[in-house]
XYZ file of C-alpha atoms in Angstrom:
421
model
C 72.159 -238.092 178.131
C 68.512 -237.539 177.975
C 68.089 -240.658 175.957
C 69.535 -242.876 178.795
C 72.677 -243.721 180.676
C 76.077 -244.306 178.825
C 77.458 -247.656 179.530
C 81.332 -247.898 179.692
C 83.708 -250.821 180.443
C 87.486 -250.970 180.255
C 89.956 -253.491 181.308
C 93.499 -254.929 181.183
C 94.699 -258.473 180.382
C 97.925 -260.265 180.210
C 98.197 -263.767 179.166
C 100.935 -266.360 178.071
C 100.191 -268.969 175.582
C 102.320 -272.133 175.023
C 101.932 -275.475 173.245
C 103.783 -278.563 172.846
C 103.555 -281.761 171.101
C 106.305 -284.249 171.575
C 106.117 -287.312 169.205
C 107.695 -290.524 169.987
C 111.192 -291.031 168.132
C 109.698 -293.606 165.850
C 107.390 -290.806 164.635
C 109.837 -287.986 164.158
C 112.075 -290.404 162.218
C 109.006 -291.872 160.095
C 109.802 -295.377 160.755
C 106.248 -295.821 162.049
C 103.113 -296.397 160.032
C 102.895 -292.913 159.069
C 105.308 -289.904 157.655
C 107.779 -288.330 159.825
C 106.493 -285.444 161.963
C 108.806 -283.125 164.022
C 107.869 -281.981 167.291
C 105.805 -278.811 168.070
C 107.053 -276.520 171.020
C 106.613 -272.814 171.377
C 105.057 -269.972 173.385
C 104.220 -266.233 173.287
C 102.533 -263.562 175.601
C 100.355 -260.583 175.108
C 99.500 -257.588 177.018
C 96.198 -255.815 176.121
C 94.138 -252.907 176.982
C 90.496 -252.497 175.982
C 87.718 -250.240 176.267
C 84.038 -250.105 174.948
C 80.950 -247.754 175.396
C 77.254 -247.870 174.522
C 75.954 -244.329 173.931
C 72.179 -243.631 173.468
C 71.504 -240.944 171.099
C 67.857 -240.645 171.118
C 65.213 -242.730 172.312
C 65.547 -246.419 171.051
C 68.813 -245.513 169.044
C 72.388 -246.159 170.505
C 75.822 -246.153 169.283
C 78.429 -248.582 170.312
C 82.113 -248.371 169.976
C 85.245 -250.498 171.296
C 89.028 -250.489 170.991
C 91.668 -253.049 171.820
C 95.337 -252.295 171.897
C 97.732 -255.182 172.365
C 101.341 -255.903 172.455
C 102.448 -259.247 171.375
C 105.798 -260.678 172.007
C 105.694 -262.362 168.319
C 103.883 -259.492 166.184
C 104.358 -256.409 168.224
C 101.689 -253.636 168.849
C 98.137 -254.349 167.307
C 95.102 -251.937 167.421
C 91.534 -253.314 166.622
C 88.383 -251.130 166.748
C 84.431 -251.473 166.064
C 81.646 -249.035 165.697
C 78.050 -249.841 165.354
C 74.324 -248.902 165.988
C 71.281 -250.395 167.288
C 67.762 -249.015 166.547
C 64.411 -250.079 167.652
C 62.324 -249.080 164.735
C 59.156 -250.820 166.175
C 58.008 -252.579 169.128
C 58.678 -255.797 167.408
C 61.822 -254.722 164.901
C 65.129 -253.907 165.675
C 67.884 -252.820 163.183
C 71.751 -253.396 163.943
C 75.043 -252.780 162.007
C 78.584 -252.773 162.678
C 81.818 -251.685 160.760
C 85.156 -253.288 162.388
C 88.850 -253.734 161.738
C 90.166 -256.699 163.378
C 93.445 -258.688 163.950
C 94.196 -262.355 164.290
C 97.696 -262.896 165.437
C 99.432 -266.166 164.501
C 98.836 -269.060 167.075
C 101.134 -271.639 168.248
C 100.602 -273.952 165.206
C 100.878 -271.030 162.772
C 104.167 -270.244 164.191
C 105.833 -273.508 165.591
C 103.980 -276.492 164.218
C 106.486 -279.204 163.693
C 107.171 -279.924 160.060
C 105.207 -282.858 158.841
C 106.288 -284.961 155.900
C 104.057 -285.126 152.763
C 104.135 -286.949 149.463
C 101.264 -285.137 147.936
C 101.568 -284.404 144.165
C 103.628 -281.505 143.277
C 104.537 -280.381 139.694
C 108.149 -280.076 138.649
C 108.301 -276.955 136.389
C 111.369 -278.557 134.327
C 109.188 -281.522 133.361
C 109.073 -281.555 129.504
C 111.709 -279.082 129.029
C 114.181 -279.558 126.002
C 116.937 -277.448 124.500
C 114.303 -275.404 122.304
C 112.035 -274.455 125.278
C 112.096 -270.615 125.778
C 111.274 -268.479 128.917
C 112.879 -268.081 132.078
C 111.692 -271.459 133.509
C 113.294 -273.247 130.620
C 116.590 -271.232 131.215
C 116.684 -271.947 134.935
C 116.162 -275.544 134.453
C 118.874 -275.956 132.040
C 121.057 -274.067 134.316
C 121.113 -277.222 136.529
C 123.723 -279.514 134.944
C 122.167 -282.941 135.775
C 118.932 -281.534 133.940
C 120.935 -280.295 131.050
C 122.965 -283.517 130.708
C 119.581 -285.598 130.669
C 118.302 -283.336 127.974
C 121.476 -283.772 126.036
C 121.245 -287.664 126.280
C 117.518 -288.141 126.002
C 116.110 -284.971 123.982
C 114.144 -283.645 126.712
C 113.738 -283.688 130.455
C 110.757 -286.050 130.900
C 109.966 -287.350 134.325
C 108.944 -291.007 134.729
C 105.795 -291.825 136.710
C 107.645 -292.865 139.823
C 109.728 -289.736 139.597
C 106.611 -287.668 139.304
C 104.992 -289.271 142.453
C 108.249 -289.521 144.471
C 108.644 -285.902 145.545
C 108.420 -285.742 149.367
C 108.748 -282.691 151.498
C 107.907 -280.963 154.773
C 105.062 -278.651 155.705
C 104.843 -276.794 159.049
C 104.756 -273.418 160.998
C 106.726 -270.435 160.258
C 108.104 -268.264 163.224
C 108.327 -265.235 160.933
C 104.569 -265.219 160.043
C 102.743 -261.939 160.874
C 99.192 -261.118 161.893
C 96.461 -261.159 159.581
C 93.847 -258.083 159.291
C 90.296 -258.140 158.517
C 87.698 -255.401 157.440
C 84.143 -256.473 158.324
C 80.674 -254.790 157.617
C 77.307 -256.322 159.017
C 73.955 -255.339 159.000
C 70.854 -257.185 160.269
C 67.372 -257.238 161.327
C 65.768 -258.707 164.490
C 62.025 -259.472 164.847
C 60.310 -260.411 168.058
C 56.547 -260.550 167.431
C 54.410 -260.133 170.409
C 51.573 -262.409 169.312
C 54.178 -265.253 169.827
C 54.679 -264.247 173.356
C 58.392 -263.209 174.311
C 59.928 -266.484 173.825
C 60.312 -266.167 169.948
C 62.916 -264.087 167.964
C 64.123 -264.129 164.617
C 67.251 -262.567 163.009
C 68.888 -262.160 159.823
C 72.430 -260.579 159.311
C 74.300 -260.013 156.185
C 78.188 -259.852 156.323
C 80.930 -258.842 154.145
C 84.495 -259.638 155.268
C 87.838 -259.171 153.603
C 91.120 -260.547 154.953
C 94.467 -259.187 154.079
C 97.628 -260.967 154.727
C 95.738 -264.063 155.747
C 97.704 -266.846 157.437
C 97.687 -270.054 155.252
C 100.012 -272.865 153.980
C 101.611 -271.947 150.833
C 101.262 -274.661 148.245
C 104.505 -276.365 147.319
C 103.689 -275.754 143.699
C 103.639 -272.100 144.334
C 106.917 -272.438 145.984
C 108.316 -273.840 142.794
C 106.520 -271.431 140.552
C 108.056 -268.519 142.377
C 111.451 -270.118 142.476
C 111.812 -271.060 138.795
C 109.723 -268.182 136.956
C 112.369 -265.357 137.889
C 115.183 -263.760 135.895
C 118.043 -265.903 135.571
C 120.213 -263.737 137.322
C 118.205 -264.200 140.539
C 117.490 -267.966 140.144
C 118.368 -270.066 143.396
C 117.952 -273.896 142.518
C 117.596 -274.630 146.132
C 114.496 -272.122 146.381
C 115.949 -271.497 149.994
C 115.496 -270.905 152.723
C 113.242 -273.550 154.156
C 111.486 -274.014 157.419
C 114.584 -275.608 159.314
C 116.947 -276.001 156.494
C 118.600 -273.451 154.091
C 117.349 -275.704 151.054
C 113.682 -275.686 150.207
C 113.734 -277.534 147.207
C 116.026 -280.792 146.686
C 116.874 -282.844 143.370
C 118.418 -286.076 142.914
C 121.889 -284.950 141.551
C 123.053 -288.278 140.427
C 123.973 -288.746 136.683
C 120.729 -289.516 134.788
C 118.343 -288.236 137.307
C 117.738 -284.591 138.326
C 114.069 -285.229 139.482
C 112.654 -283.320 142.659
C 113.191 -285.502 145.713
C 111.811 -282.951 148.252
C 109.944 -279.541 148.149
C 109.111 -277.909 151.607
C 106.627 -275.168 152.520
C 104.967 -273.531 155.516
C 102.540 -270.791 156.710
C 102.749 -267.312 155.077
C 100.960 -264.050 155.012
C 100.464 -263.800 151.356
C 96.874 -264.656 150.921
C 93.728 -262.567 150.439
C 90.254 -263.921 151.294
C 86.869 -262.314 150.526
C 83.636 -263.644 151.925
C 79.877 -262.681 151.993
C 77.074 -264.476 153.514
C 73.742 -264.460 155.326
C 72.895 -265.681 158.734
C 69.442 -266.661 159.712
C 68.678 -267.539 163.277
C 65.449 -268.627 164.873
C 64.820 -269.134 168.469
C 61.909 -270.123 170.763
C 61.234 -270.919 174.376
C 58.203 -271.851 176.044
C 57.085 -273.676 179.532
C 55.800 -277.297 178.864
C 54.685 -279.571 181.741
C 57.107 -279.398 184.631
C 59.968 -277.960 182.704
C 61.165 -275.533 179.952
C 61.550 -276.290 176.266
C 63.908 -274.215 173.967
C 64.529 -274.703 170.245
C 66.817 -272.851 167.909
C 68.084 -273.137 164.346
C 71.107 -271.306 162.841
C 71.421 -271.440 158.963
C 74.417 -269.981 156.960
C 74.089 -269.311 153.216
C 77.613 -268.578 151.817
C 77.443 -266.151 148.988
C 81.095 -266.241 148.268
C 84.391 -267.496 149.705
C 87.363 -266.279 147.424
C 90.990 -266.705 147.741
C 93.194 -264.384 145.491
C 95.977 -266.486 144.100
C 99.300 -265.507 145.616
C 101.413 -266.682 142.886
C 99.462 -264.967 139.725
C 96.395 -263.329 141.171
C 94.185 -265.977 139.829
C 90.830 -266.082 141.749
C 89.927 -269.303 143.608
C 86.202 -269.586 144.310
C 85.721 -272.091 147.263
C 82.180 -271.610 147.907
C 80.367 -274.748 147.437
C 83.481 -276.952 148.160
C 83.608 -279.386 151.223
C 85.005 -277.024 153.877
C 82.987 -274.101 152.663
C 79.549 -275.418 151.480
C 76.831 -273.201 150.083
C 74.617 -273.860 153.121
C 74.959 -275.366 156.452
C 72.933 -275.187 159.556
C 72.790 -276.268 163.189
C 69.470 -276.963 165.260
C 69.055 -277.602 168.721
C 66.528 -278.749 171.178
C 66.641 -278.730 174.995
C 64.165 -279.633 177.863
C 65.069 -278.653 181.209
C 63.489 -279.822 184.397
C 65.202 -278.519 187.724
C 68.944 -279.319 187.669
C 68.486 -281.644 184.679
C 68.445 -280.859 181.112
C 68.374 -283.058 177.961
C 69.745 -281.665 174.572
C 69.545 -282.708 171.117
C 71.611 -281.036 168.190
C 71.498 -281.623 164.530
C 74.333 -280.517 162.153
C 73.814 -280.174 158.558
C 76.252 -279.669 155.670
C 74.748 -279.277 152.120
C 75.795 -281.161 149.021
C 79.233 -279.762 147.931
C 82.090 -280.412 145.617
C 85.732 -281.551 146.300
C 87.095 -278.942 143.853
C 85.565 -275.933 141.997
C 88.742 -275.660 139.817
C 87.592 -276.160 136.157
C 90.753 -277.728 134.911
C 90.545 -280.346 137.690
C 86.634 -281.292 137.327
C 83.842 -280.246 135.131
C 80.333 -281.785 134.136
C 81.610 -283.045 130.756
C 84.964 -284.430 131.395
C 86.926 -286.597 133.798
C 89.833 -285.859 135.917
C 91.844 -287.499 133.339
C 95.238 -286.952 134.595
C 94.263 -289.348 137.638
C 91.674 -291.361 135.970
C 88.810 -289.924 138.043
C 85.324 -289.667 136.879
C 83.337 -286.279 137.495
C 81.346 -288.411 140.350
C 84.632 -288.226 142.524
C 84.030 -284.543 142.629
C 80.630 -284.731 144.329
C 79.901 -285.281 148.059
C 76.416 -285.711 149.201
C 74.598 -283.699 151.878
C 75.235 -284.866 155.380
C 73.208 -284.592 158.801
C 74.692 -285.597 162.182
C 72.815 -285.904 165.401
C 74.465 -285.393 168.874
C 72.680 -285.970 172.064
C 73.571 -285.003 175.874
C 72.120 -284.954 179.300
C 73.494 -282.417 181.768
C 73.076 -282.038 185.518
C 73.923 -278.628 187.113
C 73.909 -277.627 190.762
C 75.775 -274.611 192.401
C 79.274 -274.567 190.824
C 79.104 -278.156 189.702
C 78.173 -279.345 186.154
C 78.141 -283.014 185.112
C 77.642 -283.717 181.177
C 77.193 -287.114 179.537
C 76.852 -287.012 175.780
C 77.394 -288.745 172.425
C 78.344 -286.914 169.250
C 77.086 -288.538 165.902
C 74.803 -290.744 167.859
C 73.679 -292.736 164.703
C 77.385 -293.270 163.788
C 76.854 -291.487 160.317
C 80.015 -292.289 158.392
C 81.776 -289.239 156.697
C 82.192 -289.112 152.973
C 85.267 -290.973 151.636
C 87.343 -289.279 148.719
C 89.723 -291.067 146.654
C 93.499 -290.277 146.358
C 94.433 -287.444 144.095
C 91.349 -285.346 144.988
C 91.963 -281.831 146.857
C 90.820 -283.236 150.082
C 91.407 -286.797 149.622
C 95.225 -286.684 149.473
């Protein structure tokens, strides 16, 4: 091409992945200080072919494309691709963008994680049902004889507090989970001004990503909702099959009981995630004294991180919660002299909430079901500092570092909050 040479790369890869976590017997049986946790043990292999090319079309403008074809022992044949462009609009400005379709195959934990015991709150759909309650849920609850008998004797199936809080269960991997797929669009601008030498660059990128068949753990409440809110002809009171048991929901079938004693769940492909955001990156490097100083900051502003409800299609807006704060950043500073370098990193998480769900928390009310005030939903911003010293010579690298050097304590959330359970 007149605009420059075409760059092409292609290759082949084969890999095997395996993982195991064999817990001591007292952990597996739950007779230690924690809940019972089953061992993890599994493996898979994949064969992949890939090719990519950068094609200059005109001076300072090029297209790039890539494709990867993989054969997984777990999820079969998978194909991913990407197309993009890079345009030098000016001596100091560059515009770039990509459109891609990608796949994340389930990992060892998604597939084979040993089921761990949980006693997190779960809502029994039969709680409060009496002989006058209408709907499929009520009919299905009354079809369980021990529940009907309790209604006849007490007027309604109303759980006591110990019964409400005593529902255990197991959550783990799922060997039948499939891949998740994502469609992504990104566009960005890079600025490298000449008046600040060649050591400075600034970039801003916008991204829009949609993930279908997303891999996540199905909540135990959703398991019950799907099990009970069906036509009575299709109702299965065991809600089976479970992870390692044909029974997924278990009740105390003794006379006068009927409460749930266990509900199991695991990973699934029933989730849809949509996220948008902006990344800003600044970097600068210069010579100072006998060595080189480099600094940089990466800032992410999250516009949205939505999860589409898998039971009823409700929208769960997660942006601004603890794991997905509206803003977070990482700054780094490094000074190198010869074989030695000193590094300092700062990690920032913005003020966030435990939950955005209106019925759990709002500004004018408490989380009254569990006696929590609105302040229990607020988590302050946090900054963590990490330092390290590194020595490199030839093929050898020695590093000494301390993460969270000032021993900043993480936020503590009370029980019954979303992330405090």
